[in-house]
PDB file of C-alpha atoms in Angstrom:
ATOM      1  CA  MET A   1     -10.688 -18.938 -10.925  1.00  0.00           C
ATOM      2  CA  PHE A   2      -9.565 -15.608 -12.395  1.00  0.00           C
ATOM      3  CA  SER A   3     -10.424 -14.225 -15.832  1.00  0.00           C
ATOM      4  CA  ALA A   4      -8.036 -14.430 -18.778  1.00  0.00           C
ATOM      5  CA  LEU A   5      -7.795 -10.637 -18.661  1.00  0.00           C
ATOM      6  CA  SER A   6      -6.635 -10.746 -15.054  1.00  0.00           C
ATOM      7  CA  HIS A   7      -4.001 -13.332 -15.958  1.00  0.00           C
ATOM      8  CA  ASN A   8      -2.731 -11.139 -18.807  1.00  0.00           C
ATOM      9  CA  LEU A   9      -2.112  -8.257 -16.398  1.00  0.00           C
ATOM     10  CA  ALA A  10      -0.602 -10.289 -13.552  1.00  0.00           C
ATOM     11  CA  PRO A  11       1.127 -10.053 -11.178  1.00  0.00           C
ATOM     12  CA  TRP A  12      -1.278  -7.942  -9.135  1.00  0.00           C
ATOM     13  CA  SER A  13      -0.868  -6.011  -5.905  1.00  0.00           C
ATOM     14  CA  VAL A  14      -3.184  -3.907  -3.763  1.00  0.00           C
ATOM     15  CA  SER A  15      -1.818  -0.666  -5.208  1.00  0.00           C
ATOM     16  CA  LYS A  16      -2.130  -1.957  -8.767  1.00  0.00           C
ATOM     17  CA  ALA A  17      -5.764  -3.023  -8.339  1.00  0.00           C
ATOM     18  CA  LYS A  18      -6.667   0.217  -6.573  1.00  0.00           C
ATOM     19  CA  LEU A  19      -5.035   2.321  -9.288  1.00  0.00           C
ATOM     20  CA  ALA A  20      -7.157   0.606 -11.963  1.00  0.00           C
ATOM     21  CA  SER A  21     -10.267   1.748 -10.114  1.00  0.00           C
ATOM     22  CA  THR A  22      -8.924   5.201  -9.235  1.00  0.00           C
ATOM     23  CA  CYS A  23      -7.690   6.211 -12.694  1.00  0.00           C
ATOM     24  CA  ALA A  24      -7.525   3.864 -15.660  1.00  0.00           C
ATOM     25  CA  LEU A  25      -5.272   6.309 -17.528  1.00  0.00           C
ATOM     26  CA  ALA A  26      -2.633   6.300 -14.787  1.00  0.00           C
ATOM     27  CA  PHE A  27      -2.938   2.513 -14.743  1.00  0.00           C
ATOM     28  CA  ARG A  28      -2.251   2.392 -18.496  1.00  0.00           C
ATOM     29  CA  TYR A  29       0.754   4.698 -18.159  1.00  0.00           C
ATOM     30  CA  ARG A  30       2.306   2.592 -15.386  1.00  0.00           C
ATOM     31  CA  TYR A  31       1.402  -1.017 -16.100  1.00  0.00           C
ATOM     32  CA  ILE A  32       0.682  -1.229 -19.830  1.00  0.00           C
ATOM     33  CA  GLU A  33       2.916   1.438 -21.387  1.00  0.00           C
ATOM     34  CA  HIS A  34       5.481   1.122 -18.540  1.00  0.00           C
ATOM     35  CA  LEU A  35       6.016   4.873 -18.556  1.00  0.00           C
ATOM     36  CA  PRO A  36       8.287   6.094 -15.733  1.00  0.00           C
ATOM     37  CA  GLU A  37       6.687   8.541 -13.336  1.00  0.00           C
ATOM     38  CA  GLN A  38       7.465  12.101 -14.364  1.00  0.00           C
ATOM     39  CA  VAL A  39       7.346  13.798 -10.975  1.00  0.00           C
ATOM     40  CA  THR A  40       7.394  12.798  -7.308  1.00  0.00           C
ATOM     41  CA  SER A  41       5.464  14.909  -4.820  1.00  0.00           C
ATOM     42  CA  PRO A  42       7.150  16.039  -1.584  1.00  0.00           C
ATOM     43  CA  GLU A  43       4.436  14.150   0.302  1.00  0.00           C
ATOM     44  CA  ALA A  44       5.352  10.929  -1.477  1.00  0.00           C
ATOM     45  CA  ARG A  45       9.072  11.434  -0.838  1.00  0.00           C
ATOM     46  CA  VAL A  46       8.532  12.091   2.869  1.00  0.00           C
ATOM     47  CA  GLY A  47       6.163   9.110   3.059  1.00  0.00           C
ATOM     48  CA  THR A  48       8.756   6.837   1.467  1.00  0.00           C
ATOM     49  CA  ALA A  49      11.387   8.116   3.881  1.00  0.00           C
ATOM     50  CA  ALA A  50       9.104   7.584   6.892  1.00  0.00           C
ATOM     51  CA  HIS A  51       8.450   3.988   5.840  1.00  0.00           C
ATOM     52  CA  GLU A  52      12.176   3.327   5.622  1.00  0.00           C
ATOM     53  CA  VAL A  53      12.793   4.886   9.036  1.00  0.00           C
ATOM     54  CA  LEU A  54      10.078   2.701  10.537  1.00  0.00           C
ATOM     55  CA  GLU A  55      11.584  -0.395   8.948  1.00  0.00           C
ATOM     56  CA  ARG A  56      15.001   0.460  10.379  1.00  0.00           C
ATOM     57  CA  VAL A  57      13.804   1.137  13.918  1.00  0.00           C
ATOM     58  CA  GLU A  58      11.575  -1.963  13.888  1.00  0.00           C
ATOM     59  CA  ARG A  59      14.755  -3.924  13.178  1.00  0.00           C
ATOM     60  CA  GLY A  60      16.487  -2.340  16.159  1.00  0.00           C
ATOM     61  CA  ALA A  61      18.205   0.767  14.786  1.00  0.00           C
ATOM     62  CA  ALA A  62      18.204   4.025  16.769  1.00  0.00           C
ATOM     63  CA  LEU A  63      15.525   6.515  15.733  1.00  0.00           C
ATOM     64  CA  ASP A  64      17.689   9.650  15.522  1.00  0.00           C
ATOM     65  CA  ALA A  65      20.382   7.891  13.516  1.00  0.00           C
ATOM     66  CA  SER A  66      17.758   6.396  11.173  1.00  0.00           C
ATOM     67  CA  LEU A  67      16.173   9.797  10.495  1.00  0.00           C
ATOM     68  CA  GLY A  68      19.504  11.269   9.465  1.00  0.00           C
ATOM     69  CA  ALA A  69      20.654   8.274   7.450  1.00  0.00           C
ATOM     70  CA  VAL A  70      17.422   7.995   5.479  1.00  0.00           C
ATOM     71  CA  ALA A  71      17.234  11.731   4.776  1.00  0.00           C
ATOM     72  CA  THR A  72      20.784  11.612   3.435  1.00  0.00           C
ATOM     73  CA  ARG A  73      20.286   8.469   1.360  1.00  0.00           C
ATOM     74  CA  LEU A  74      17.129   9.798  -0.302  1.00  0.00           C
ATOM     75  CA  GLU A  75      18.650  13.265  -0.743  1.00  0.00           C
ATOM     76  CA  LEU A  76      15.713  14.998   0.879  1.00  0.00           C
ATOM     77  CA  SER A  77      15.472  18.758   0.609  1.00  0.00           C
ATOM     78  CA  ALA A  78      15.758  20.855   3.762  1.00  0.00           C
ATOM     79  CA  GLU A  79      11.967  21.193   3.896  1.00  0.00           C
ATOM     80  CA  GLU A  80      11.424  17.472   3.361  1.00  0.00           C
ATOM     81  CA  ARG A  81      14.005  16.642   6.019  1.00  0.00           C
ATOM     82  CA  ALA A  82      12.233  18.930   8.482  1.00  0.00           C
ATOM     83  CA  ARG A  83       8.893  17.273   7.739  1.00  0.00           C
ATOM     84  CA  LEU A  84      10.447  13.845   8.286  1.00  0.00           C
ATOM     85  CA  GLU A  85      12.025  14.889  11.587  1.00  0.00           C
ATOM     86  CA  ALA A  86       8.650  16.277  12.704  1.00  0.00           C
ATOM     87  CA  LEU A  87       7.328  12.702  12.573  1.00  0.00           C
ATOM     88  CA  ALA A  88       9.841  11.494  15.171  1.00  0.00           C
ATOM     89  CA  GLY A  89       7.349  11.841  18.026  1.00  0.00           C
ATOM     90  CA  ALA A  90       4.691   9.822  16.200  1.00  0.00           C
ATOM     91  CA  ILE A  91       7.233   7.124  15.341  1.00  0.00           C
ATOM     92  CA  GLY A  92       8.327   6.956  18.976  1.00  0.00           C
ATOM     93  CA  ARG A  93       4.719   6.554  20.152  1.00  0.00           C
ATOM     94  CA  PHE A  94       4.203   3.735  17.672  1.00  0.00           C
ATOM     95  CA  LEU A  95       7.293   1.943  18.968  1.00  0.00           C
ATOM     96  CA  ASP A  96       5.923   2.234  22.512  1.00  0.00           C
ATOM     97  CA  THR A  97       2.599   0.778  21.342  1.00  0.00           C
ATOM     98  CA  ILE A  98       4.334  -2.161  19.687  1.00  0.00           C
ATOM     99  CA  SER A  99       6.501  -2.780  22.757  1.00  0.00           C
ATOM    100  CA  ALA A 100       3.363  -2.976  24.891  1.00  0.00           C
ATOM    101  CA  PHE A 101       1.774  -5.309  22.331  1.00  0.00           C
ATOM    102  CA  ARG A 102       4.766  -7.639  22.507  1.00  0.00           C
ATOM    103  CA  ALA A 103       4.695  -7.584  26.294  1.00  0.00           C
ATOM    104  CA  ARG A 104       1.081  -8.665  26.644  1.00  0.00           C
ATOM    105  CA  GLY A 105       0.833 -11.025  23.663  1.00  0.00           C
ATOM    106  CA  ASP A 106       2.192 -14.504  23.080  1.00  0.00           C
ATOM    107  CA  VAL A 107       4.278 -13.542  20.058  1.00  0.00           C
ATOM    108  CA  ARG A 108       5.711 -16.628  18.398  1.00  0.00           C
ATOM    109  CA  GLN A 109       7.093 -14.933  15.290  1.00  0.00           C
ATOM    110  CA  GLU A 110       7.658 -11.336  14.202  1.00  0.00           C
ATOM    111  CA  LEU A 111       8.072 -10.352  10.570  1.00  0.00           C
ATOM    112  CA  CYS A 112       9.159  -6.974   9.166  1.00  0.00           C
ATOM    113  CA  GLU A 113       8.679  -6.020   5.512  1.00  0.00           C
ATOM    114  CA  GLU A 114       7.706  -9.610   4.766  1.00  0.00           C
ATOM    115  CA  ARG A 115       7.142 -10.120   1.030  1.00  0.00           C
ATOM    116  CA  LEU A 116       4.411 -12.638   0.288  1.00  0.00           C
ATOM    117  CA  GLY A 117       2.856 -13.985  -2.899  1.00  0.00           C
ATOM    118  CA  VAL A 118       0.147 -16.358  -4.086  1.00  0.00           C
ATOM    119  CA  ASP A 119      -0.415 -18.068  -7.410  1.00  0.00           C
ATOM    120  CA  ASP A 120      -3.642 -18.015  -9.432  1.00  0.00           C
ATOM    121  CA  GLU A 121      -5.119 -20.727  -7.191  1.00  0.00           C
ATOM    122  CA  LEU A 122      -4.274 -18.630  -4.116  1.00  0.00           C
ATOM    123  CA  ARG A 123      -1.567 -21.058  -3.036  1.00  0.00           C
ATOM    124  CA  PRO A 124       1.580 -19.665  -1.394  1.00  0.00           C
ATOM    125  CA  THR A 125       4.489 -18.780  -3.638  1.00  0.00           C
ATOM    126  CA  GLY A 126       7.410 -16.389  -3.669  1.00  0.00           C
ATOM    127  CA  PHE A 127       7.074 -12.635  -4.106  1.00  0.00           C
ATOM    128  CA  LEU A 128       9.202 -12.817  -7.267  1.00  0.00           C
ATOM    129  CA  ALA A 129       8.340 -16.389  -8.271  1.00  0.00           C
ATOM    130  CA  PRO A 130       7.470 -17.032 -11.942  1.00  0.00           C
ATOM    131  CA  ASP A 131       3.974 -18.164 -10.952  1.00  0.00           C
ATOM    132  CA  VAL A 132       3.146 -15.262  -8.618  1.00  0.00           C
ATOM    133  CA  PHE A 133      -0.310 -13.829  -9.370  1.00  0.00           C
ATOM    134  CA  PHE A 134      -0.821 -11.475  -6.405  1.00  0.00           C
ATOM    135  CA  ARG A 135       1.778 -10.179  -3.985  1.00  0.00           C
ATOM    136  CA  GLY A 136       2.329  -7.712  -1.212  1.00  0.00           C
ATOM    137  CA  ALA A 137       4.900  -6.550   1.308  1.00  0.00           C
ATOM    138  CA  VAL A 138       3.528  -6.569   4.858  1.00  0.00           C
ATOM    139  CA  ASP A 139       5.099  -3.778   6.896  1.00  0.00           C
ATOM    140  CA  LEU A 140       4.856  -5.626  10.206  1.00  0.00           C
ATOM    141  CA  ALA A 141       3.317  -8.966  11.190  1.00  0.00           C
ATOM    142  CA  PHE A 142       3.019 -10.950  14.413  1.00  0.00           C
ATOM    143  CA  VAL A 143       2.184 -14.645  14.599  1.00  0.00           C
ATOM    144  CA  LEU A 144       0.548 -15.233  17.984  1.00  0.00           C
ATOM    145  CA  GLY A 145       0.349 -18.388  20.014  1.00  0.00           C
ATOM    146  CA  ASP A 146      -3.465 -18.458  20.006  1.00  0.00           C
ATOM    147  CA  GLY A 147      -3.631 -18.894  16.227  1.00  0.00           C
ATOM    148  CA  ARG A 148      -4.039 -15.236  15.291  1.00  0.00           C
ATOM    149  CA  VAL A 149      -1.882 -13.336  12.822  1.00  0.00           C
ATOM    150  CA  ALA A 150      -1.713  -9.556  13.320  1.00  0.00           C
ATOM    151  CA  LEU A 151      -0.819  -7.464  10.273  1.00  0.00           C
ATOM    152  CA  ILE A 152       0.120  -3.772  10.420  1.00  0.00           C
ATOM    153  CA  ASP A 153       0.485  -1.406   7.468  1.00  0.00           C
ATOM    154  CA  HIS A 154       2.021   2.050   7.754  1.00  0.00           C
ATOM    155  CA  LYS A 155       0.349   5.058   6.137  1.00  0.00           C
ATOM    156  CA  SER A 156       2.058   8.450   6.216  1.00  0.00           C
ATOM    157  CA  SER A 157      -1.329  10.218   6.030  1.00  0.00           C
ATOM    158  CA  ARG A 158      -3.635  11.300   8.820  1.00  0.00           C
ATOM    159  CA  LYS A 159      -6.324   8.960  10.101  1.00  0.00           C
ATOM    160  CA  LYS A 160      -9.115   8.000   7.707  1.00  0.00           C
ATOM    161  CA  ASP A 161     -12.055   5.675   8.052  1.00  0.00           C
ATOM    162  CA  LEU A 162     -10.835   2.116   7.527  1.00  0.00           C
ATOM    163  CA  LYS A 163     -13.398   1.656   4.759  1.00  0.00           C
ATOM    164  CA  TRP A 164     -10.874   3.447   2.507  1.00  0.00           C
ATOM    165  CA  HIS A 165      -8.408   0.638   3.186  1.00  0.00           C
ATOM    166  CA  ALA A 166     -10.848  -2.301   3.220  1.00  0.00           C
ATOM    167  CA  SER A 167      -9.526  -3.811  -0.016  1.00  0.00           C
ATOM    168  CA  GLN A 168      -5.955  -3.782   1.290  1.00  0.00           C
ATOM    169  CA  LEU A 169      -6.909  -5.346   4.616  1.00  0.00           C
ATOM    170  CA  LYS A 170      -8.832  -8.140   2.884  1.00  0.00           C
ATOM    171  CA  GLY A 171      -6.178  -8.641   0.209  1.00  0.00           C
ATOM    172  CA  TYR A 172      -3.479  -9.046   2.835  1.00  0.00           C
ATOM    173  CA  ALA A 173      -5.736 -11.445   4.752  1.00  0.00           C
ATOM    174  CA  VAL A 174      -5.770 -13.654   1.641  1.00  0.00           C
ATOM    175  CA  LEU A 175      -1.967 -13.592   1.579  1.00  0.00           C
ATOM    176  CA  ALA A 176      -1.739 -14.411   5.287  1.00  0.00           C
ATOM    177  CA  PHE A 177      -4.233 -17.260   4.993  1.00  0.00           C
ATOM    178  CA  ALA A 178      -2.148 -18.837   2.234  1.00  0.00           C
ATOM    179  CA  HIS A 179       1.181 -18.548   4.054  1.00  0.00           C
ATOM    180  CA  PHE A 180      -0.067 -19.378   7.552  1.00  0.00           C
ATOM    181  CA  PRO A 181      -2.619 -22.160   6.944  1.00  0.00           C
ATOM    182  CA  GLU A 182      -2.794 -22.964  10.650  1.00  0.00           C
ATOM    183  CA  LEU A 183      -4.087 -19.492  11.515  1.00  0.00           C
ATOM    184  CA  ARG A 184      -7.415 -19.082  13.264  1.00  0.00           C
ATOM    185  CA  LYS A 185      -7.925 -15.378  12.632  1.00  0.00           C
ATOM    186  CA  VAL A 186      -6.312 -12.449  10.805  1.00  0.00           C
ATOM    187  CA  CYS A 187      -6.345  -9.107  12.617  1.00  0.00           C
ATOM    188  CA  SER A 188      -5.246  -6.155  10.466  1.00  0.00           C
ATOM    189  CA  GLY A 189      -4.489  -2.600  11.479  1.00  0.00           C
ATOM    190  CA  ILE A 190      -3.411   0.663   9.884  1.00  0.00           C
ATOM    191  CA  HIS A 191      -0.782   2.841  11.527  1.00  0.00           C
ATOM    192  CA  PHE A 192      -1.566   6.437  10.533  1.00  0.00           C
ATOM    193  CA  LEU A 193       1.753   8.172  10.961  1.00  0.00           C
ATOM    194  CA  GLY A 194       0.244  11.617  10.473  1.00  0.00           C
ATOM    195  CA  ASP A 195      -1.667  11.180  13.748  1.00  0.00           C
ATOM    196  CA  GLY A 196       0.507   8.557  15.392  1.00  0.00           C
ATOM    197  CA  GLU A 197      -2.494   6.252  15.775  1.00  0.00           C
ATOM    198  CA  LEU A 198      -2.756   2.505  15.220  1.00  0.00           C
ATOM    199  CA  VAL A 199      -6.331   1.591  14.259  1.00  0.00           C
ATOM    200  CA  TRP A 200      -7.411  -2.045  14.145  1.00  0.00           C
ATOM    201  CA  GLY A 201     -10.021  -3.323  11.736  1.00  0.00           C
ATOM    202  CA  ARG A 202     -12.456  -6.165  12.265  1.00  0.00           C
ATOM    203  CA  GLY A 203     -10.731  -9.515  12.503  1.00  0.00           C
ATOM    204  CA  LEU A 204     -11.406 -12.099   9.805  1.00  0.00           C
ATOM    205  CA  SER A 205     -11.685 -15.737  10.788  1.00  0.00           C
ATOM    206  CA  ALA A 206     -10.121 -18.473   8.683  1.00  0.00           C
ATOM    207  CA  ASP A 207     -13.607 -19.738   7.883  1.00  0.00           C
ATOM    208  CA  GLU A 208     -14.726 -16.292   6.700  1.00  0.00           C
ATOM    209  CA  ILE A 209     -11.655 -15.903   4.503  1.00  0.00           C
ATOM    210  CA  ARG A 210     -12.220 -19.341   3.009  1.00  0.00           C
ATOM    211  CA  LYS A 211     -15.951 -18.910   2.369  1.00  0.00           C
ATOM    212  CA  SER A 212     -16.415 -15.250   1.405  1.00  0.00           C
ATOM    213  CA  VAL A 213     -13.255 -13.143   1.314  1.00  0.00           C
ATOM    214  CA  ARG A 214     -11.620 -15.296  -1.345  1.00  0.00           C
ATOM    215  CA  ASP A 215     -14.708 -14.945  -3.595  1.00  0.00           C
ATOM    216  CA  TRP A 216     -14.695 -11.185  -3.066  1.00  0.00           C
ATOM    217  CA  PHE A 217     -10.982 -11.126  -3.865  1.00  0.00           C
ATOM    218  CA  VAL A 218     -11.432 -12.885  -7.224  1.00  0.00           C
ATOM    219  CA  ALA A 219     -14.242 -10.494  -8.215  1.00  0.00           C
ATOM    220  CA  TRP A 220     -12.153  -7.478  -7.106  1.00  0.00           C
ATOM    221  CA  ILE A 221      -9.156  -8.436  -9.235  1.00  0.00           C
ATOM    222  CA  ASP A 222     -11.308  -9.309 -12.256  1.00  0.00           C
ATOM    223  CA  ASP A 223     -13.098  -5.954 -11.998  1.00  0.00           C
ATOM    224  CA  ALA A 224      -9.764  -4.125 -11.731  1.00  0.00           C
ATOM    225  CA  ALA A 225      -8.579  -5.915 -14.877  1.00  0.00           C
ATOM    226  CA  ILE A 226     -11.644  -4.739 -16.795  1.00  0.00           C
ATOM    227  CA  ARG A 227     -11.234  -1.149 -15.618  1.00  0.00           C
ATOM    228  CA  GLY A 228      -7.512  -1.117 -16.311  1.00  0.00           C
ATOM    229  CA  SER A 229      -7.871  -2.568 -19.808  1.00  0.00           C
ATOM    230  CA  GLN A 230      -9.960   0.228 -21.298  1.00  0.00           C
ATOM    231  CA  PRO A 231      -8.559   0.895 -24.792  1.00  0.00           C
ATOM    232  CA  ASP A 232      -8.861   4.685 -24.568  1.00  0.00           C
ATOM    233  CA  PRO A 233      -9.104   5.601 -20.871  1.00  0.00           C
ATOM    234  CA  LYS A 234      -9.975   9.137 -19.824  1.00  0.00           C
ATOM    235  CA  PRO A 235      -8.321  10.790 -16.828  1.00  0.00           C
ATOM    236  CA  GLN A 236     -10.329  10.634 -13.634  1.00  0.00           C
ATOM    237  CA  VAL A 237      -9.655  13.846 -11.738  1.00  0.00           C
ATOM    238  CA  SER A 238      -9.682  13.384  -7.971  1.00  0.00           C
ATOM    239  CA  ALA A 239      -7.630  14.067  -4.864  1.00  0.00           C
ATOM    240  CA  PHE A 240      -5.303  11.318  -6.098  1.00  0.00           C
ATOM    241  CA  CYS A 241      -4.044  13.735  -8.770  1.00  0.00           C
ATOM    242  CA  ASP A 242      -2.071  15.680  -6.150  1.00  0.00           C
ATOM    243  CA  TYR A 243       0.150  12.610  -5.658  1.00  0.00           C
ATOM    244  CA  CYS A 244       0.186  11.220  -9.197  1.00  0.00           C
ATOM    245  CA  GLY A 245       3.539  11.046 -10.940  1.00  0.00           C
ATOM    246  CA  TYR A 246       1.998  11.363 -14.405  1.00  0.00           C
ATOM    247  CA  ARG A 247       0.580  14.885 -14.113  1.00  0.00           C
ATOM    248  CA  PRO A 248       2.967  16.407 -16.706  1.00  0.00           C
ATOM    249  CA  VAL A 249       1.709  14.018 -19.409  1.00  0.00           C
ATOM    250  CA  CYS A 250      -1.927  13.811 -18.312  1.00  0.00           C
ATOM    251  CA  PRO A 251      -4.468  15.640 -20.510  1.00  0.00           C
ATOM    252  CA  ALA A 252      -6.352  16.746 -17.389  1.00  0.00           C
ATOM    253  CA  HIS A 253      -3.395  18.867 -16.285  1.00  0.00           C
ATOM    254  CA  GLY A 254      -1.361  21.695 -17.711  1.00  0.00           C
ATOM    255  CA  ILE A 255       1.872  23.527 -17.079  1.00  0.00           C
ATOM    256  CA  GLU A 256       1.913  27.070 -15.699  1.00  0.00           C
ATOM    257  CA  VAL A 257       5.112  29.143 -15.698  1.00  0.00           C
ATOM    258  CA  LYS A 258       5.079  31.871 -13.067  1.00  0.00           C
ATOM    259  CA  ALA A 259       6.707  35.275 -13.481  1.00  0.00           C
ATOM    260  CA  ASP A 260       9.659  34.245 -11.306  1.00  0.00           C
ATOM    261  CA  GLY A 261      10.387  31.307 -13.601  1.00  0.00           C
ATOM    262  CA  LEU A 262       9.012  28.599 -11.310  1.00  0.00           C
ATOM    263  CA  VAL A 263       7.089  25.813 -12.992  1.00  0.00           C
ATOM    264  CA  GLN A 264       3.822  24.748 -11.403  1.00  0.00           C
ATOM    265  CA  LEU A 265       1.343  22.058 -12.437  1.00  0.00           C
ATOM    266  CA  ARG A 266      -2.144  23.401 -13.074  1.00  0.00           C
ATOM    267  CA  THR A 267      -5.163  21.120 -12.709  1.00  0.00           C
ATOM    268  CA  ARG A 268      -8.140  21.526 -15.010  1.00  0.00           C
ATOM    269  CA  ARG A 269     -11.015  20.218 -12.944  1.00  0.00           C
ATOM    270  CA  HIS A 270     -13.789  18.398 -14.798  1.00  0.00           C
ATOM    271  CA  THR A 271     -17.295  19.683 -14.234  1.00  0.00           C
TER     272      THR A 271
END
C-alpha cells in the first residue's frame, strides 16, 4: 500500500507529514538527524500551555485553577502567563459551546486526548504499538448515537480557512474510520482559540473515506516521504520560520547581537 520509503520513515503523524512539505531541512533535523529543537517561541509555549488547560477543564477541572497550575508547571514568564490568562474568556466560550453540543446531541461516548494509531494496512493499532504506521492524538471526540463521530482539534492561532487544515482533518478521519468501524460519518472541526471560534468542516461519509480519502492518504504520506528524504535539502523560508525551533542552526537565519547585549534571530529572506 505504502512505498518502501514511507515505511523507512514511519511512524507518521499529521505534523510530521506537513513538516516534510513545509521545510525538508527542518524535517531532516527533527526526524532523520534527531536534533533537539534549539529554541521555543513564546507563541509555541503559550499554545502548549493553552492545550493543557483545555485538556484539564475538559476533564472537569476548574478554569482558574488550571490556568495557574499550568503556568507554574511550564514555568511561563510573566508575559507568557499574561497571554495565557488573556485566553480565559475564549476557553470559557468554548466550554459553553461544548456543553450546548452535549445537551442537544445523543452523545454515547466522549474522548479527551485520545491517542489512536493504524498499521500500514490502515487497521487499528496502539499509538505506541510496534506496528504503528500513522498516529495522532485527538483533542476531543464524541461518538454519537446516529453513527457520527465528531472530532475537534484545538489551535491556539486565530481563525484560518479550513483548507490550511484539510490534511489533518482527512488524516484524523482515517484514524476514526479504523477505530470506529461502525461509524456512518466523520465530522471534524477546528477550535481556533485566538478567536474563540469552533469551525466545522465538511463531514466525510464512511463510503467516501473508504473509496477516496484512503487513496488520497496513501499518496499524501508517500509524497511526504519523498520530500523529507532529500539528501541535501535547502531551507524553505516562510511564515513557519517564526515558530521553528531550528533557527539557530538553519543556514537561512543568522544571529544578531544588539547593543544592549540581547540576542535576536535575524532572518535572511530568499528572493
